[in-house]
Amino acid sequence: MTMWVFGYGSLLWKPGFEVAESALAVLPEYHRSFCMRSIHHRGTDEQPGLVLALDQAEGARCHGQALAVPTGRENETLDYLRERELVSAAYLETRLMVDLRDGRRVEAVTFVIDPDHVQYCGALPLEEQAQIIARAEGGMGPNAEYLFNTAAHLRELGIEDADLDWLAARVRGMLG
């Protein structure tokens, strides 16, 4: 059986593993949100940034991309993803059903936010998110770069996300 991974943020533009197939997909009951304080990749303990996470919400739908892992590469891909995504244990590794655009329904490895984790910061106003993203920088670079790359790749895939578009425009304006 094919192992799928659901991408909704940086996995869209930097999966970091070999992808055998990709397909537009929808994950029900979750939405993409800058609801995780980043103290490693896009911020520091002193000045946390924000990264996207899947936040559970009744009736929500997150549009993203399902990425199929080549047969025989499942274990190394999981090892890589766990090292990348579980660095601070704010994400929970789950397997959830996603609906592919072509009508298939597949189980996908999905990293969702732990709402009880200290890095969780759901429901921050967009302006506050923009202020944080504009100034934060971590081990993987500026927080704004993460936002801009994700927003650009969502547009390329034809996925609309009004909040990310607003944030990208606002942060660009703040940075001049």
mmCIF file of C-alpha atoms in Angstrom, residues 16-169:
data_model
loop_
_atom_site.group_PDB
_atom_site.id
_atom_site.type_symbol
_atom_site.label_atom_id
_atom_site.label_comp_id
_atom_site.label_asym_id
_atom_site.label_seq_id
_atom_site.Cartn_x
_atom_site.Cartn_y
_atom_site.Cartn_z
ATOM 1 C CA GLY A 16 12.896 16.976 1.420
ATOM 2 C CA PHE A 17 12.090 13.440 0.271
ATOM 3 C CA GLU A 18 11.526 11.712 -3.052
ATOM 4 C CA VAL A 19 7.932 12.011 -4.258
ATOM 5 C CA ALA A 20 6.518 9.319 -6.553
ATOM 6 C CA GLU A 21 3.215 11.114 -7.184
ATOM 7 C CA SER A 22 1.536 14.283 -6.000
ATOM 8 C CA ALA A 23 -2.130 15.169 -6.062
ATOM 9 C CA LEU A 24 -4.203 18.078 -4.841
ATOM 10 C CA ALA A 25 -6.016 16.980 -1.717
ATOM 11 C CA VAL A 26 -8.432 18.144 0.966
ATOM 12 C CA LEU A 27 -8.165 17.290 4.652
ATOM 13 C CA PRO A 28 -11.526 17.650 6.407
ATOM 14 C CA GLU A 29 -11.955 19.047 9.939
ATOM 15 C CA TYR A 30 -8.632 20.974 9.942
ATOM 16 C CA HIS A 31 -7.490 24.365 8.712
ATOM 17 C CA ARG A 32 -4.052 25.769 7.892
ATOM 18 C CA SER A 33 -3.092 28.373 10.503
ATOM 19 C CA PHE A 34 -0.064 30.249 11.817
ATOM 20 C CA CYS A 35 -0.817 28.792 15.247
ATOM 21 C CA MET A 36 2.592 27.433 16.260
ATOM 22 C CA ARG A 37 5.385 29.519 17.732
ATOM 23 C CA SER A 38 8.662 28.596 16.037
ATOM 24 C CA ILE A 39 11.717 28.619 18.290
ATOM 25 C CA HIS A 40 13.983 26.562 16.035
ATOM 26 C CA HIS A 41 13.435 26.916 12.278
ATOM 27 C CA ARG A 42 11.868 30.385 11.914
ATOM 28 C CA GLY A 43 12.444 32.019 15.287
ATOM 29 C CA THR A 44 14.313 31.720 18.560
ATOM 30 C CA ASP A 45 13.429 31.299 22.227
ATOM 31 C CA GLU A 46 13.970 35.052 22.658
ATOM 32 C CA GLN A 47 11.993 36.035 19.557
ATOM 33 C CA PRO A 48 9.710 33.238 18.391
ATOM 34 C CA GLY A 49 8.415 33.211 14.850
ATOM 35 C CA LEU A 50 5.254 31.565 13.583
ATOM 36 C CA VAL A 51 4.862 28.512 11.394
ATOM 37 C CA LEU A 52 1.836 26.874 9.912
ATOM 38 C CA ALA A 53 0.112 23.977 11.547
ATOM 39 C CA LEU A 54 -3.107 22.091 11.058
ATOM 40 C CA ASP A 55 -5.562 23.253 13.696
ATOM 41 C CA GLN A 56 -8.668 21.136 14.201
ATOM 42 C CA ALA A 57 -11.994 22.882 13.655
ATOM 43 C CA GLU A 58 -15.420 21.439 13.039
ATOM 44 C CA GLY A 59 -16.473 21.894 9.424
ATOM 45 C CA ALA A 60 -13.051 23.151 8.316
ATOM 46 C CA ARG A 61 -11.323 21.947 5.143
ATOM 47 C CA CYS A 62 -7.628 22.343 4.410
ATOM 48 C CA HIS A 63 -6.619 22.294 0.761
ATOM 49 C CA GLY A 64 -3.108 21.008 0.188
ATOM 50 C CA GLN A 65 -1.189 18.328 -1.609
ATOM 51 C CA ALA A 66 -0.859 14.613 -0.980
ATOM 52 C CA LEU A 67 2.640 13.311 -1.680
ATOM 53 C CA ALA A 68 3.145 9.612 -2.404
ATOM 54 C CA VAL A 69 6.352 8.029 -1.119
ATOM 55 C CA PRO A 70 8.100 5.581 -3.488
ATOM 56 C CA THR A 71 7.711 1.932 -2.509
ATOM 57 C CA GLY A 72 10.597 0.856 -0.294
ATOM 58 C CA ARG A 73 11.351 4.425 0.899
ATOM 59 C CA GLU A 74 8.686 4.571 3.617
ATOM 60 C CA ASN A 75 10.951 4.064 6.652
ATOM 61 C CA GLU A 76 13.626 6.551 5.583
ATOM 62 C CA THR A 77 10.934 9.093 4.694
ATOM 63 C CA LEU A 78 9.250 8.696 8.087
ATOM 64 C CA ASP A 79 12.617 9.024 9.836
ATOM 65 C CA TYR A 80 13.328 12.219 7.897
ATOM 66 C CA LEU A 81 9.862 13.686 8.569
ATOM 67 C CA ARG A 82 10.014 12.872 12.260
ATOM 68 C CA GLU A 83 13.398 14.563 12.588
ATOM 69 C CA ARG A 84 12.113 17.610 10.698
ATOM 70 C CA GLU A 85 8.606 17.964 12.107
ATOM 71 C CA LEU A 86 8.874 16.641 15.656
ATOM 72 C CA VAL A 87 11.869 18.739 16.744
ATOM 73 C CA SER A 88 9.898 20.290 19.619
ATOM 74 C CA ALA A 89 6.970 17.854 19.945
ATOM 75 C CA ALA A 90 4.423 20.594 19.140
ATOM 76 C CA TYR A 91 3.167 18.541 16.204
ATOM 77 C CA LEU A 92 1.425 15.219 16.600
ATOM 78 C CA GLU A 93 2.090 12.589 13.952
ATOM 79 C CA THR A 94 -1.269 11.235 12.828
ATOM 80 C CA ARG A 95 -2.710 9.267 9.949
ATOM 81 C CA LEU A 96 -5.806 10.903 8.554
ATOM 82 C CA MET A 97 -7.969 10.350 5.506
ATOM 83 C CA VAL A 98 -7.594 12.923 2.735
ATOM 84 C CA ASP A 99 -9.659 13.312 -0.407
ATOM 85 C CA LEU A 100 -7.652 13.538 -3.626
ATOM 86 C CA ARG A 101 -8.931 15.709 -6.453
ATOM 87 C CA ASP A 102 -9.315 12.636 -8.698
ATOM 88 C CA GLY A 103 -11.831 11.102 -6.275
ATOM 89 C CA ARG A 104 -9.539 8.718 -4.396
ATOM 90 C CA ARG A 105 -9.590 8.771 -0.595
ATOM 91 C CA VAL A 106 -6.244 7.833 0.952
ATOM 92 C CA GLU A 107 -4.696 7.672 4.397
ATOM 93 C CA ALA A 108 -1.881 10.180 4.788
ATOM 94 C CA VAL A 109 0.783 10.812 7.393
ATOM 95 C CA THR A 110 -0.218 14.212 8.712
ATOM 96 C CA PHE A 111 1.407 16.447 11.306
ATOM 97 C CA VAL A 112 -1.196 18.389 13.307
ATOM 98 C CA ILE A 113 -0.717 20.860 16.148
ATOM 99 C CA ASP A 114 -1.007 19.717 19.747
ATOM 100 C CA PRO A 115 -3.348 22.379 21.195
ATOM 101 C CA ASP A 116 -2.021 21.609 24.685
ATOM 102 C CA HIS A 117 1.618 22.296 23.732
ATOM 103 C CA VAL A 118 3.276 25.486 25.014
ATOM 104 C CA GLN A 119 4.071 26.567 21.406
ATOM 105 C CA TYR A 120 0.396 26.536 20.388
ATOM 106 C CA CYS A 121 -0.995 30.020 19.834
ATOM 107 C CA GLY A 122 -4.286 29.619 17.996
ATOM 108 C CA ALA A 123 -6.566 32.539 17.134
ATOM 109 C CA LEU A 124 -3.891 35.257 17.017
ATOM 110 C CA PRO A 125 -5.229 38.272 15.086
ATOM 111 C CA LEU A 126 -3.775 38.533 11.558
ATOM 112 C CA GLU A 127 -2.086 41.859 12.313
ATOM 113 C CA GLU A 128 -0.284 40.318 15.295
ATOM 114 C CA GLN A 129 0.777 37.392 13.100
ATOM 115 C CA ALA A 130 2.169 39.835 10.519
ATOM 116 C CA GLN A 131 4.147 41.739 13.186
ATOM 117 C CA ILE A 132 5.725 38.502 14.460
ATOM 118 C CA ILE A 133 6.482 37.083 10.993
ATOM 119 C CA ALA A 134 8.044 40.342 9.767
ATOM 120 C CA ARG A 135 10.705 40.397 12.497
ATOM 121 C CA ALA A 136 11.434 36.748 13.321
ATOM 122 C CA GLU A 137 14.345 34.706 12.007
ATOM 123 C CA GLY A 138 15.579 31.243 12.954
ATOM 124 C CA GLY A 139 17.918 28.472 11.913
ATOM 125 C CA MET A 140 16.188 28.022 8.539
ATOM 126 C CA GLY A 141 16.084 31.749 7.770
ATOM 127 C CA PRO A 142 13.624 34.642 7.964
ATOM 128 C CA ASN A 143 10.049 33.883 8.979
ATOM 129 C CA ALA A 144 8.844 36.101 6.115
ATOM 130 C CA GLU A 145 10.599 33.844 3.572
ATOM 131 C CA TYR A 146 8.592 30.873 4.888
ATOM 132 C CA LEU A 147 5.347 32.845 4.499
ATOM 133 C CA PHE A 148 6.214 34.108 1.005
ATOM 134 C CA ASN A 149 7.268 30.661 -0.265
ATOM 135 C CA THR A 150 4.150 28.985 1.084
ATOM 136 C CA ALA A 151 1.781 31.643 -0.281
ATOM 137 C CA ALA A 152 3.484 31.507 -3.701
ATOM 138 C CA HIS A 153 3.264 27.727 -3.911
ATOM 139 C CA LEU A 154 -0.380 27.714 -2.885
ATOM 140 C CA ARG A 155 -1.099 30.180 -5.716
ATOM 141 C CA GLU A 156 0.885 28.010 -8.184
ATOM 142 C CA LEU A 157 -1.241 25.022 -7.174
ATOM 143 C CA GLY A 158 -4.441 27.049 -7.575
ATOM 144 C CA ILE A 159 -5.214 26.858 -3.852
ATOM 145 C CA GLU A 160 -6.811 29.982 -2.442
ATOM 146 C CA ASP A 161 -5.958 31.045 1.098
ATOM 147 C CA ALA A 162 -7.181 34.569 1.813
ATOM 148 C CA ASP A 163 -5.420 34.798 5.200
ATOM 149 C CA LEU A 164 -2.022 33.842 3.753
ATOM 150 C CA ASP A 165 -2.478 36.243 0.837
ATOM 151 C CA TRP A 166 -3.324 39.065 3.266
ATOM 152 C CA LEU A 167 -0.378 38.188 5.505
ATOM 153 C CA ALA A 168 2.052 38.032 2.574
ATOM 154 C CA ALA A 169 0.941 41.458 1.320
#
